[in-house]
Short mmCIF file of C-alpha atoms in Angstrom, two decimals:
data_model
loop_
_atom_site.label_atom_id
_atom_site.label_comp_id
_atom_site.label_asym_id
_atom_site.label_seq_id
_atom_site.Cartn_x
_atom_site.Cartn_y
_atom_site.Cartn_z
CA MET T 1 -16.60 41.45 22.00
CA ILE T 2 -13.46 39.26 22.41
CA LYS T 3 -15.72 36.52 23.79
CA ASN T 4 -17.79 36.47 20.66
CA PRO T 5 -16.93 33.10 18.88
CA TYR T 6 -17.59 34.45 15.46
CA PHE T 7 -15.12 37.26 16.03
CA ARG T 8 -12.44 34.79 17.12
CA GLU T 9 -13.23 32.58 14.25
CA ARG T 10 -12.50 35.60 11.88
CA ILE T 11 -9.28 36.34 13.59
CA ALA T 12 -8.04 32.76 13.17
CA PHE T 13 -9.24 32.65 9.66
CA THR T 14 -7.43 35.93 8.75
CA LEU T 15 -4.20 34.69 10.44
CA LEU T 16 -4.26 31.37 8.43
CA PHE T 17 -5.01 33.16 5.23
CA ILE T 18 -2.18 35.79 5.65
CA ALA T 19 0.29 32.99 6.51
CA THR T 20 -0.61 31.14 3.37
CA ALA T 21 -0.40 34.39 1.29
CA ILE T 22 3.05 35.06 2.57
CA VAL T 23 4.07 31.61 1.51
CA VAL T 24 2.53 31.88 -2.00
CA LEU T 25 3.52 35.42 -2.78
CA PRO T 26 7.25 34.89 -3.25
CA VAL T 27 6.67 31.94 -5.55
CA ILE T 28 4.25 34.06 -7.76
CA CYS T 29 6.74 36.99 -7.81
CA ILE T 30 9.69 34.76 -8.76
CA LEU T 31 7.62 33.16 -11.53
CA PHE T 32 6.36 36.56 -12.70
CA PHE T 33 9.85 38.04 -12.76
CA ILE T 34 11.48 35.23 -14.64
CA VAL T 35 8.73 34.99 -17.23
CA LYS T 36 8.62 38.84 -17.67
CA GLU T 37 12.43 39.16 -18.13
CA GLY T 38 13.01 35.83 -19.80
CA TRP T 39 10.34 35.33 -22.44
CA HIS T 40 11.85 37.60 -24.96
CA ALA T 41 14.85 35.43 -25.10
CA ILE T 42 12.83 32.30 -25.91
CA SER T 43 12.95 31.48 -29.58
CA TRP T 44 13.37 28.40 -31.63
CA GLU T 45 16.96 29.31 -32.21
CA PHE T 46 17.60 29.70 -28.49
CA LEU T 47 16.23 26.29 -27.80
CA SER T 48 17.67 24.31 -30.71
CA GLN T 49 21.02 25.87 -31.29
CA MET T 50 24.53 25.30 -30.04
CA PRO T 51 25.99 28.21 -28.04
CA ARG T 52 28.40 30.33 -30.00
CA LYS T 53 31.09 32.94 -29.29
CA GLY T 54 31.74 32.11 -25.59
CA MET T 55 27.97 31.64 -24.97
CA ARG T 56 27.21 35.20 -25.85
CA GLU T 57 25.22 34.06 -28.85
CA GLY T 58 23.38 31.07 -30.12
CA GLY T 59 21.27 28.80 -27.97
CA ILE T 60 21.22 26.43 -25.01
CA PHE T 61 20.37 23.25 -26.69
CA PRO T 62 23.21 21.08 -25.25
CA ALA T 63 22.35 22.22 -21.64
CA ILE T 64 18.69 21.29 -22.29
CA VAL T 65 19.76 17.95 -23.52
CA GLY T 66 22.28 17.50 -20.78
CA THR T 67 19.76 18.16 -18.12
CA LEU T 68 17.24 15.71 -19.63
CA TYR T 69 19.88 13.08 -19.78
CA LEU T 70 20.84 13.64 -16.25
CA VAL T 71 17.28 13.49 -14.91
CA PHE T 72 16.78 10.35 -16.89
CA GLY T 73 20.10 8.84 -15.64
CA THR T 74 19.21 9.75 -12.03
CA LEU T 75 15.93 7.95 -12.24
CA VAL T 76 17.37 4.92 -13.85
CA PHE T 77 19.67 4.47 -10.76
CA ALA T 78 17.53 5.94 -8.06
CA LEU T 79 14.12 4.65 -8.77
CA PRO T 80 14.68 0.83 -8.68
CA LEU T 81 17.23 1.10 -5.86
CA GLY T 82 15.06 3.44 -3.74
CA ILE T 83 11.76 1.59 -4.31
CA LEU T 84 13.29 -1.83 -3.67
CA SER T 85 15.01 -0.82 -0.46
CA ALA T 86 11.80 0.94 0.65
CA ILE T 87 9.88 -2.22 0.11
CA TYR T 88 12.47 -4.07 2.09
CA LEU T 89 12.42 -1.60 4.97
CA SER T 90 8.61 -1.41 5.17
CA GLU T 91 7.50 -4.95 4.46
CA TYR T 92 10.31 -7.20 5.43
CA ALA T 93 12.79 -5.79 7.90
CA LYS T 94 12.04 -6.64 11.44
CA ASP T 95 11.35 -3.55 13.63
CA ASN T 96 14.58 -3.58 15.76
CA PHE T 97 17.30 -1.19 16.73
CA LEU T 98 19.30 -1.64 13.56
CA THR T 99 16.31 -1.06 11.25
CA ARG T 100 15.34 2.02 13.20
CA MET T 101 18.85 3.40 12.91
CA VAL T 102 18.93 2.77 9.14
CA LYS T 103 15.62 4.53 8.84
CA LEU T 104 16.76 7.45 10.78
CA ALA T 105 20.03 7.73 8.78
CA ILE T 106 18.13 7.75 5.50
CA ILE T 107 15.86 10.55 6.75
CA ASN T 108 19.01 12.41 7.92
CA LEU T 109 20.54 11.91 4.46
CA ALA T 110 17.94 14.12 2.94
CA GLY T 111 19.33 16.98 5.09
CA VAL T 112 22.96 16.64 3.76
CA PRO T 113 23.95 19.83 1.80
CA SER T 114 24.25 19.02 -1.82
CA VAL T 115 27.73 20.18 -2.23
CA VAL T 116 28.83 17.20 0.00
CA TYR T 117 27.14 14.86 -2.48
CA GLY T 118 29.14 16.67 -5.11
CA LEU T 119 32.37 15.93 -3.27
CA PHE T 120 31.35 12.42 -2.44
CA GLY T 121 30.60 11.76 -6.17
CA LEU T 122 33.95 13.28 -7.14
CA GLY T 123 35.78 11.09 -4.75
CA ILE T 124 33.97 7.79 -5.53
CA PHE T 125 32.82 7.94 -9.12
CA VAL T 126 35.05 10.34 -10.91
CA VAL T 127 38.34 9.51 -9.23
CA PHE T 128 38.14 6.08 -7.53
CA LEU T 129 35.92 4.25 -10.10
CA LYS T 130 37.67 6.28 -12.87
CA PHE T 131 34.52 7.23 -14.57
CA GLY T 132 35.91 10.71 -14.99
CA SER T 133 33.75 13.75 -15.22
CA SER T 134 30.91 12.12 -17.08
CA LEU T 135 27.09 11.63 -17.42
CA LEU T 136 27.49 8.40 -15.47
CA ALA T 137 29.28 9.93 -12.65
CA GLY T 138 26.75 12.81 -12.51
CA SER T 139 23.74 10.68 -12.64
CA MET T 140 24.98 8.39 -9.91
CA THR T 141 25.77 11.35 -7.67
CA LEU T 142 22.32 12.94 -8.28
CA ALA T 143 20.79 9.46 -7.67
CA ILE T 144 22.38 9.15 -4.27
CA MET T 145 21.20 12.68 -3.52
CA VAL T 146 17.58 11.92 -4.31
CA LEU T 147 17.47 8.29 -2.81
CA PRO T 148 16.39 9.51 0.63
CA ILE T 149 13.42 11.34 -1.01
CA ILE T 150 12.35 8.41 -2.97
CA ILE T 151 12.87 5.99 -0.14
CA THR T 152 10.95 8.19 2.34
CA THR T 153 7.99 8.91 0.09
CA THR T 154 7.76 5.25 -1.01
CA ARG T 155 7.82 4.10 2.54
CA GLU T 156 5.09 6.48 3.45
CA ALA T 157 3.06 5.34 0.47
CA LEU T 158 3.53 1.68 1.42
CA ASP T 159 2.58 2.35 5.00
CA SER T 160 -0.53 4.12 3.94
CA VAL T 161 -1.97 0.99 2.11
CA PRO T 162 -4.49 -0.35 4.73
CA GLN T 163 -3.40 -3.38 6.59
CA SER T 164 -6.69 -5.02 5.75
CA PHE T 165 -5.76 -5.38 2.09
CA ARG T 166 -2.78 -7.35 3.00
CA GLN T 167 -4.80 -9.60 5.37
CA VAL T 168 -7.43 -10.29 2.71
CA SER T 169 -4.74 -11.12 0.27
CA TYR T 170 -2.85 -13.54 2.58
CA SER T 171 -6.20 -15.06 3.56
CA LEU T 172 -6.79 -15.80 -0.10
CA GLY T 173 -3.58 -17.91 -0.27
CA VAL T 174 -1.46 -15.17 -1.90
CA SER T 175 2.22 -15.22 -0.86
CA LYS T 176 3.82 -12.21 0.71
CA TRP T 177 5.64 -11.31 -2.47
CA ASP T 178 2.67 -11.63 -4.64
CA THR T 179 0.67 -9.47 -2.16
CA ILE T 180 3.31 -6.77 -2.32
CA ARG T 181 3.35 -6.97 -6.16
CA HIS T 182 -0.39 -7.21 -6.81
CA VAL T 183 -1.90 -5.45 -3.83
CA VAL T 184 0.43 -3.12 -1.96
CA LEU T 185 2.45 -1.66 -4.91
CA PRO T 186 -0.42 -0.70 -7.11
CA HIS T 187 -2.12 1.08 -4.35
CA ALA T 188 1.07 2.81 -3.23
CA LEU T 189 1.84 3.89 -6.89
CA PRO T 190 0.51 7.44 -6.64
CA GLY T 191 2.52 8.05 -3.49
CA ILE T 192 5.61 6.65 -5.22
CA LEU T 193 5.06 8.97 -8.21
CA THR T 194 4.96 11.89 -5.73
CA GLY T 195 8.38 10.85 -4.65
CA MET T 196 9.56 10.78 -8.18
CA ILE T 197 8.20 14.23 -8.88
CA LEU T 198 10.21 15.54 -6.00
CA ALA T 199 13.28 13.73 -7.05
CA VAL T 200 13.07 14.97 -10.69
CA SER T 201 12.70 18.57 -9.55
CA ARG T 202 15.73 18.22 -7.20
CA ALA T 203 17.91 16.45 -9.80
CA ALA T 204 17.09 18.92 -12.52
CA GLY T 205 17.79 21.98 -10.41
CA GLU T 206 20.78 21.21 -8.32
CA THR T 207 24.13 22.71 -9.32
CA ALA T 208 26.64 21.64 -6.57
CA PRO T 209 26.47 17.82 -7.16
CA ILE T 210 27.10 18.09 -10.93
CA LEU T 211 29.81 20.81 -10.57
CA PHE T 212 32.66 18.26 -10.15
CA THR T 213 31.02 15.25 -11.67
CA VAL T 214 29.75 15.97 -15.00
CA ALA T 215 29.09 19.57 -15.89
CA ALA T 216 31.06 21.19 -18.74
CA PHE T 217 31.72 24.80 -18.71
CA TYR T 218 31.45 25.23 -22.43
CA LEU T 219 30.78 22.26 -24.65
CA PRO T 220 29.09 23.23 -27.99
CA ARG T 221 28.13 19.75 -28.90
CA LEU T 222 26.04 16.95 -27.49
CA PRO T 223 27.54 14.22 -25.32
CA LYS T 224 28.71 11.15 -27.18
CA SER T 225 28.35 8.53 -24.55
CA ILE T 226 27.58 8.19 -20.80
CA PHE T 227 31.35 8.65 -20.24
CA ASP T 228 31.25 12.08 -21.85
CA GLN T 229 30.87 15.35 -20.12
CA ALA T 230 27.69 17.34 -20.69
CA MET T 231 26.41 20.94 -20.08
CA ALA T 232 23.55 21.16 -17.72
CA LEU T 233 21.01 24.10 -17.23
CA PRO T 234 21.60 24.90 -13.64
CA TYR T 235 25.38 25.03 -14.02
CA HIS T 236 25.07 26.82 -17.32
CA LEU T 237 22.86 29.34 -15.52
CA TYR T 238 25.54 29.83 -12.85
CA VAL T 239 28.26 30.21 -15.46
CA ILE T 240 26.51 32.86 -17.67
CA SER T 241 25.28 34.72 -14.57
CA THR T 242 28.77 34.96 -12.75
CA GLN T 243 31.66 33.69 -14.92
CA VAL T 244 31.11 35.23 -18.35
CA PRO T 245 30.80 38.97 -18.66
CA ASN T 246 28.65 40.84 -21.03
CA ILE T 247 25.83 38.40 -21.42
CA LYS T 248 22.39 39.93 -21.99
CA LEU T 249 20.26 39.82 -18.91
CA GLU T 250 17.33 38.36 -20.83
CA VAL T 251 19.43 35.28 -21.92
CA ARG T 252 20.02 34.55 -18.26
CA TYR T 253 16.44 34.85 -17.42
CA GLY T 254 15.56 32.91 -20.52
CA THR T 255 17.79 30.08 -19.49
CA ALA T 256 16.18 30.06 -15.94
CA LEU T 257 12.70 30.07 -17.60
CA VAL T 258 13.66 26.98 -19.73
CA LEU T 259 14.90 25.12 -16.65
CA LEU T 260 11.59 26.06 -14.85
CA MET T 261 9.52 24.85 -17.75
CA ILE T 262 11.34 21.61 -17.97
CA VAL T 263 10.85 20.79 -14.36
CA LEU T 264 7.27 21.90 -14.47
CA SER T 265 6.45 19.89 -17.61
CA LEU T 266 8.19 16.73 -16.15
CA ASN T 267 6.08 17.18 -13.04
CA LEU T 268 2.98 17.77 -15.01
CA ILE T 269 3.39 14.38 -16.80
CA ALA T 270 3.86 12.62 -13.41
CA ILE T 271 0.88 14.40 -11.97
CA ILE T 272 -1.31 13.34 -14.85
CA VAL T 273 -0.17 9.76 -14.55
CA ARG T 274 -0.76 9.84 -10.78
CA ALA T 275 -4.25 11.29 -11.26
CA HIS T 276 -4.97 8.51 -13.65
CA PHE T 277 -3.93 5.83 -11.09
CA ARG T 278 -5.71 7.55 -8.13
CA LYS T 279 -8.90 7.53 -10.08
CA LYS T 280 -8.57 3.71 -10.76
CA ARG T 281 -7.93 2.67 -7.27
CA LYS T 282 -9.46 4.96 -4.72
CA TRP T 283 -10.45 3.89 -1.24
CA MET U 1 -19.31 -36.96 12.91
CA SER U 2 -16.22 -36.63 10.76
CA ALA U 3 -14.06 -33.79 11.89
CA ILE U 4 -12.22 -31.59 9.30
CA ILE U 5 -10.47 -29.54 11.95
CA GLN U 6 -8.99 -31.09 15.10
CA THR U 7 -7.58 -28.97 17.71
CA ARG U 8 -5.53 -30.83 20.33
CA ASN U 9 -4.26 -29.29 23.52
CA PHE U 10 -3.79 -26.06 21.84
CA ASN U 11 -2.16 -23.14 23.59
CA LEU U 12 -1.52 -19.65 22.19
CA PHE U 13 0.50 -16.85 23.85
CA TYR U 14 0.63 -13.17 22.95
CA GLY U 15 4.12 -12.58 24.42
CA THR U 16 3.57 -13.69 28.00
CA PHE U 17 -0.34 -13.46 27.80
CA HIS U 18 -1.87 -16.93 27.76
CA ALA U 19 -4.72 -16.29 25.27
CA LEU U 20 -5.82 -19.90 24.63
CA LYS U 21 -5.45 -22.64 27.15
CA ASP U 22 -5.40 -26.25 26.32
CA VAL U 23 -8.16 -26.01 23.78
CA ASN U 24 -9.64 -29.29 22.42
CA ILE U 25 -12.29 -29.07 19.81
CA ASP U 26 -13.23 -30.96 16.69
CA ILE U 27 -14.99 -29.12 13.94
CA PRO U 28 -17.45 -31.33 11.95
CA LYS U 29 -17.39 -31.34 8.20
CA ASN U 30 -20.19 -29.60 6.27
CA MET U 31 -21.67 -28.13 9.46
CA ILE U 32 -21.74 -24.65 10.77
CA THR U 33 -20.00 -24.30 14.10
CA SER U 34 -20.19 -21.09 16.05
CA MET U 35 -17.91 -19.72 18.70
CA ILE U 36 -19.35 -17.45 21.31
CA GLY U 37 -18.17 -15.79 24.44
CA PRO U 38 -17.46 -12.32 25.88
CA SER U 39 -14.92 -9.98 24.32
CA GLY U 40 -11.37 -11.12 24.78
CA CYS U 41 -12.35 -14.79 25.39
CA GLY U 42 -10.14 -15.85 22.60
CA LYS U 43 -12.84 -16.93 20.00
CA SER U 44 -11.32 -14.83 17.20
CA THR U 45 -7.76 -15.92 18.09
CA LEU U 46 -8.86 -19.53 17.90
CA LEU U 47 -10.54 -18.88 14.39
CA ARG U 48 -7.33 -17.26 13.19
CA ALA U 49 -5.24 -20.20 14.40
CA TYR U 50 -6.95 -22.32 11.75
CA ASN U 51 -5.50 -20.36 8.88
CA ARG U 52 -2.50 -19.08 10.90
CA MET U 53 -3.44 -15.43 10.40
CA ASN U 54 -2.05 -15.00 13.91
CA ASP U 55 1.29 -15.17 12.23
CA LEU U 56 0.98 -11.57 11.11
CA LEU U 57 1.13 -10.41 14.65
CA GLU U 58 4.44 -10.22 16.33
CA ASP U 59 5.37 -12.21 19.39
CA VAL U 60 2.83 -14.88 19.06
CA SER U 61 3.85 -18.50 20.15
CA VAL U 62 1.83 -21.64 20.01
CA ASN U 63 2.01 -25.23 21.23
CA GLY U 64 -0.29 -28.20 20.77
CA GLU U 65 -1.77 -29.25 17.47
CA VAL U 66 -4.36 -27.80 15.01
CA ILE U 67 -4.92 -30.50 12.41
CA VAL U 68 -6.69 -29.35 9.23
CA ASP U 69 -7.53 -32.21 6.79
CA GLY U 70 -5.01 -34.58 8.45
CA LYS U 71 -2.07 -31.99 8.53
CA ASN U 72 -0.85 -30.15 11.59
CA VAL U 73 -0.90 -26.51 10.45
CA ASN U 74 1.88 -25.64 12.94
CA ASP U 75 4.44 -27.83 11.43
CA PRO U 76 7.43 -25.93 10.24
CA GLY U 77 7.11 -27.35 6.89
CA MET U 78 3.48 -26.33 6.52
CA ASP U 79 2.85 -24.43 3.22
CA LEU U 80 0.76 -21.36 4.28
CA VAL U 81 -0.31 -20.64 0.76
CA GLU U 82 -1.78 -24.08 0.48
CA LEU U 83 -3.35 -23.93 3.95
CA ARG U 84 -5.08 -20.53 3.23
CA LYS U 85 -6.32 -21.77 -0.13
CA LYS U 86 -8.06 -24.65 1.78
CA VAL U 87 -9.25 -22.37 4.64
CA GLY U 88 -10.78 -19.18 3.41
CA MET U 89 -11.67 -16.18 5.71
CA VAL U 90 -14.47 -13.55 5.83
CA PHE U 91 -13.69 -10.55 7.94
CA GLN U 92 -15.65 -8.39 10.34
CA ARG U 93 -15.75 -5.28 8.13
CA PRO U 94 -16.56 -6.00 4.45
CA ASN U 95 -13.24 -5.41 2.76
CA PRO U 96 -13.45 -5.61 -0.96
CA PHE U 97 -10.48 -4.28 -2.87
CA PRO U 98 -11.00 -0.78 -4.37
CA LEU U 99 -11.47 -2.45 -7.72
CA SER U 100 -14.37 -3.44 -9.93
CA VAL U 101 -16.73 -6.23 -8.88
CA ALA U 102 -15.25 -8.48 -11.57
CA GLU U 103 -11.65 -7.75 -10.50
CA ASN U 104 -12.49 -8.61 -6.93
CA VAL U 105 -13.82 -12.05 -7.94
CA LEU U 106 -10.96 -12.67 -10.18
CA PHE U 107 -8.30 -11.37 -7.75
CA SER U 108 -7.04 -14.78 -6.63
CA VAL U 109 -7.65 -16.43 -10.10
CA LYS U 110 -5.25 -14.02 -11.80
CA ILE U 111 -2.56 -14.24 -9.11
CA HIS U 112 -2.70 -18.06 -8.84
CA ARG U 113 -3.22 -18.32 -12.65
CA SER U 114 -5.75 -20.99 -11.87
CA ALA U 115 -7.81 -20.38 -14.93
CA ALA U 116 -7.55 -19.27 -18.59
CA PRO U 117 -8.91 -15.79 -19.30
CA LYS U 118 -11.67 -17.31 -21.42
CA GLU U 119 -13.05 -18.91 -18.27
CA TYR U 120 -13.12 -15.64 -16.40
CA GLY U 121 -16.79 -15.07 -17.37
CA ASP U 122 -17.91 -18.31 -16.04
CA ILE U 123 -16.08 -17.93 -12.75
CA ILE U 124 -17.53 -14.56 -12.17
CA GLU U 125 -21.04 -15.82 -12.93
CA LYS U 126 -20.71 -18.95 -10.78
CA SER U 127 -19.12 -17.18 -7.83
CA LEU U 128 -21.71 -14.32 -7.81
CA LYS U 129 -24.54 -16.78 -8.19
CA ALA U 130 -23.41 -18.75 -5.21
CA VAL U 131 -23.86 -15.55 -3.03
CA ASP U 132 -27.09 -14.34 -4.79
CA LEU U 133 -25.34 -11.40 -6.29
CA TRP U 134 -25.49 -12.26 -9.88
CA ASP U 135 -29.03 -11.00 -10.69
CA GLY U 136 -28.41 -7.67 -9.08
CA LEU U 137 -24.90 -7.09 -10.34
CA LYS U 138 -24.68 -8.83 -13.79
CA ASP U 139 -24.87 -5.46 -15.48
CA LYS U 140 -22.67 -3.80 -13.12
CA LEU U 141 -19.51 -6.07 -13.07
CA ASN U 142 -17.33 -3.05 -13.87
CA THR U 143 -18.45 -0.69 -11.23
CA SER U 144 -16.24 -0.26 -8.22
CA ALA U 145 -16.90 -2.67 -5.44
CA LEU U 146 -16.95 0.30 -3.00
CA ASN U 147 -20.13 1.55 -4.43
CA LEU U 148 -22.07 -1.45 -3.33
CA SER U 149 -24.09 -1.60 0.00
CA LEU U 150 -22.38 -3.12 2.98
CA GLU U 151 -24.38 -6.33 2.67
CA GLN U 152 -23.45 -6.64 -1.12
CA GLN U 153 -19.83 -5.87 -0.18
CA GLN U 154 -19.75 -8.71 2.33
CA ARG U 155 -21.35 -11.16 -0.14
CA LEU U 156 -18.78 -10.14 -2.63
CA CYS U 157 -16.06 -10.90 -0.05
CA ILE U 158 -17.49 -14.31 0.20
CA ALA U 159 -17.72 -14.66 -3.56
CA ARG U 160 -14.14 -13.63 -3.86
CA LEU U 161 -13.16 -16.57 -1.79
CA LEU U 162 -14.89 -19.24 -3.86
CA PRO U 163 -12.67 -19.37 -6.89
CA VAL U 164 -9.83 -20.44 -4.59
CA LYS U 165 -12.00 -23.51 -3.83
CA PRO U 166 -11.66 -23.58 -0.14
CA ASP U 167 -13.21 -26.49 1.99
CA ILE U 168 -13.60 -24.38 5.07
CA LEU U 169 -14.96 -20.87 5.54
CA LEU U 170 -13.85 -18.96 8.64
CA MET U 171 -16.20 -16.09 9.37
CA ASP U 172 -15.04 -13.45 11.96
CA GLU U 173 -18.28 -11.70 13.00
CA PRO U 174 -19.29 -11.39 9.40
CA CYS U 175 -22.50 -9.50 10.21
CA SER U 176 -21.41 -7.12 12.95
CA ALA U 177 -21.27 -4.18 10.37
CA LEU U 178 -24.63 -5.01 8.87
CA ASP U 179 -28.24 -4.20 9.71
CA PRO U 180 -30.62 -6.89 10.95
CA ILE U 181 -32.11 -7.45 7.53
CA ALA U 182 -28.86 -7.82 5.77
CA THR U 183 -27.78 -10.08 8.75
CA GLY U 184 -30.76 -12.32 7.96
CA HIS U 185 -29.70 -12.57 4.33
CA ILE U 186 -26.18 -13.45 5.07
CA GLU U 187 -27.35 -16.17 7.56
CA GLU U 188 -29.66 -17.55 4.85
CA LEU U 189 -26.55 -17.65 2.61
CA MET U 190 -24.67 -19.60 5.15
CA HIS U 191 -27.31 -22.22 5.25
CA HIS U 192 -26.89 -22.59 1.37
CA LEU U 193 -23.19 -22.70 1.53
CA LYS U 194 -23.17 -25.37 4.17
CA ALA U 195 -23.83 -28.01 1.61
CA ASN U 196 -20.46 -27.57 0.06
CA TYR U 197 -18.37 -25.86 2.77
CA THR U 198 -17.60 -26.30 6.46
CA ILE U 199 -18.33 -22.99 8.18
CA VAL U 200 -16.84 -21.78 11.46
CA ILE U 201 -18.33 -18.50 12.65
CA VAL U 202 -17.33 -16.27 15.45
CA THR U 203 -20.13 -14.13 16.78
CA HIS U 204 -21.05 -11.73 19.48
CA ASN U 205 -24.62 -12.38 18.90
CA MET U 206 -26.04 -15.37 20.74
CA GLN U 207 -29.27 -15.34 18.85
CA GLN U 208 -27.18 -15.64 15.62
CA ALA U 209 -25.34 -18.59 16.96
CA ALA U 210 -28.67 -20.22 17.89
CA ARG U 211 -30.12 -19.53 14.55
CA VAL U 212 -27.33 -20.67 12.14
CA SER U 213 -25.14 -23.18 13.73
CA ASP U 214 -25.26 -26.81 14.29
CA TYR U 215 -22.63 -26.79 17.01
CA THR U 216 -21.77 -24.10 19.43
CA ALA U 217 -18.53 -23.61 21.57
CA TYR U 218 -18.49 -21.28 24.49
CA LEU U 219 -15.07 -19.75 25.32
CA TYR U 220 -14.30 -17.78 28.47
CA LEU U 221 -10.88 -16.33 29.30
CA GLY U 222 -9.11 -18.53 26.81
CA ASN U 223 -10.75 -21.74 28.02
CA LEU U 224 -13.18 -23.77 26.05
CA ILE U 225 -15.92 -24.07 28.65
CA GLU U 226 -18.42 -26.09 26.68
CA TYR U 227 -18.84 -27.43 23.24
CA ASP U 228 -21.92 -29.40 22.06
CA LEU U 229 -24.80 -29.40 19.67
CA THR U 230 -26.35 -25.89 19.47
CA LYS U 231 -29.63 -27.28 20.56
CA LYS U 232 -28.22 -28.77 23.78
CA ILE U 233 -26.06 -25.68 24.62
CA PHE U 234 -29.01 -23.29 24.37
CA THR U 235 -31.56 -25.53 26.18
CA VAL U 236 -29.60 -27.61 28.72
CA PRO U 237 -26.14 -26.13 29.12
CA LYS U 238 -24.01 -28.39 31.35
CA ASP U 239 -21.76 -25.73 32.68
CA ARG U 240 -22.94 -23.06 35.01
CA ARG U 241 -20.79 -20.43 33.36
CA THR U 242 -22.32 -21.17 29.91
CA GLU U 243 -25.82 -20.87 31.45
CA ASP U 244 -24.99 -17.50 33.09
CA TYR U 245 -23.65 -16.15 29.79
CA LEU U 246 -26.51 -17.45 27.70
CA SER U 247 -29.07 -15.98 30.17
CA GLY U 248 -27.37 -12.58 30.07
CA LYS U 249 -26.01 -12.51 33.62
CA PHE U 250 -22.86 -11.12 32.23
CA GLY U 251 -21.15 -10.64 28.78
#
């Protein structure tokens, strides 16, 4: 019976299926729970109004805007810097001890706890560079946090472009930089967008890095400039969940649901763009 | 004969491995020259020395001269972009970009900005006609090149070279991924191209060398053993080692 290959096949299949189910189940539960508890709170007023009466009434508009600003600011700093340095590391840097150490360090940076980035941002941007607690300081701190993600995924995307494409391009008298611009980067774009998706999710969802660098506890107006403080959804969620008593449960879940929807819709846009590019250049 | 490529006492090393040893060979203009020899003999390496594609490998060092059109390509001041425009290359596996047929032909034109967009149509037509693809593909210019047959892909790769206006075409086993009929077609194409281009072909296939080339070079373990008119090499080889290889005693 045990020797029967079909039987062993079934056991293997069942094990793999159960493992996947165990992974997927919590995600579905979380989503279900947040939607079930939170969707009553969602209304046009909730999305578009300033919070009132110590956040017990009104909406979460400034937190939504603050989060969008922060995500945008993070990408402004992290995307160019991350992509350019990834190009350097993958295409130009010689494979020696120093380069390998730099690559290893970047990978390890992804594992640094986010509160450490928060403290770093406080020390450098808020205090030393005197940006104060501001959108600028917060965006830069988040950018540093997501840089390793962007660099690592971009490098993987660059490395996965077949070497033969580069050879052909060189053999046609195209310089190295033009080859990177016209051959390598277009084909690596879907992979780079994947890195961007991960970076957006991370930047939108983290609390610790913005805690000391930008987040306002209660600021019922929109930020006026990049040197202004702002509310942000993850921190707002933390505040109304632990710091302010007597807030309705559905408001907390509603806030979580909005955060979730923002991240999902940003990801969806990137995924659609990626699918578009994948279809155009497939090999 | 007038030589368009002159190779003088050329040595090439991969690290400490001596891959080409004192090679002296003159490639005549508007002829087809084939390089034959067993695997690892250095024939592809020699071919790649002519457009300096060996530069892409690490740890390659050379000495001696490779003179293309009067210029030593190993000079430190050599402009690789100019060299590679003059010396085009066709690879072993057909390797069109995953773009449309038209985009493949226009690839170099767009990057080098060598023509105005209104000339694109002419360039595509001329290039595809030169490789006998025009009649079959003129209505499919926007389909992906990857949907073509291997033979068509290899033809397209040759067509992609032509807008760069090279003088020399290096072909590194261009038919080894093709079936015999497609191989015959590509060989025919090479005969047509000979009028305007100098062709150097590396091949594993001795019959192919005999069929297509005017001159044949036999390399073995990094040495150029014999180089002469193809007719002579295949009928009265001077060197014993050439004779053994051609008669199939080893290889």
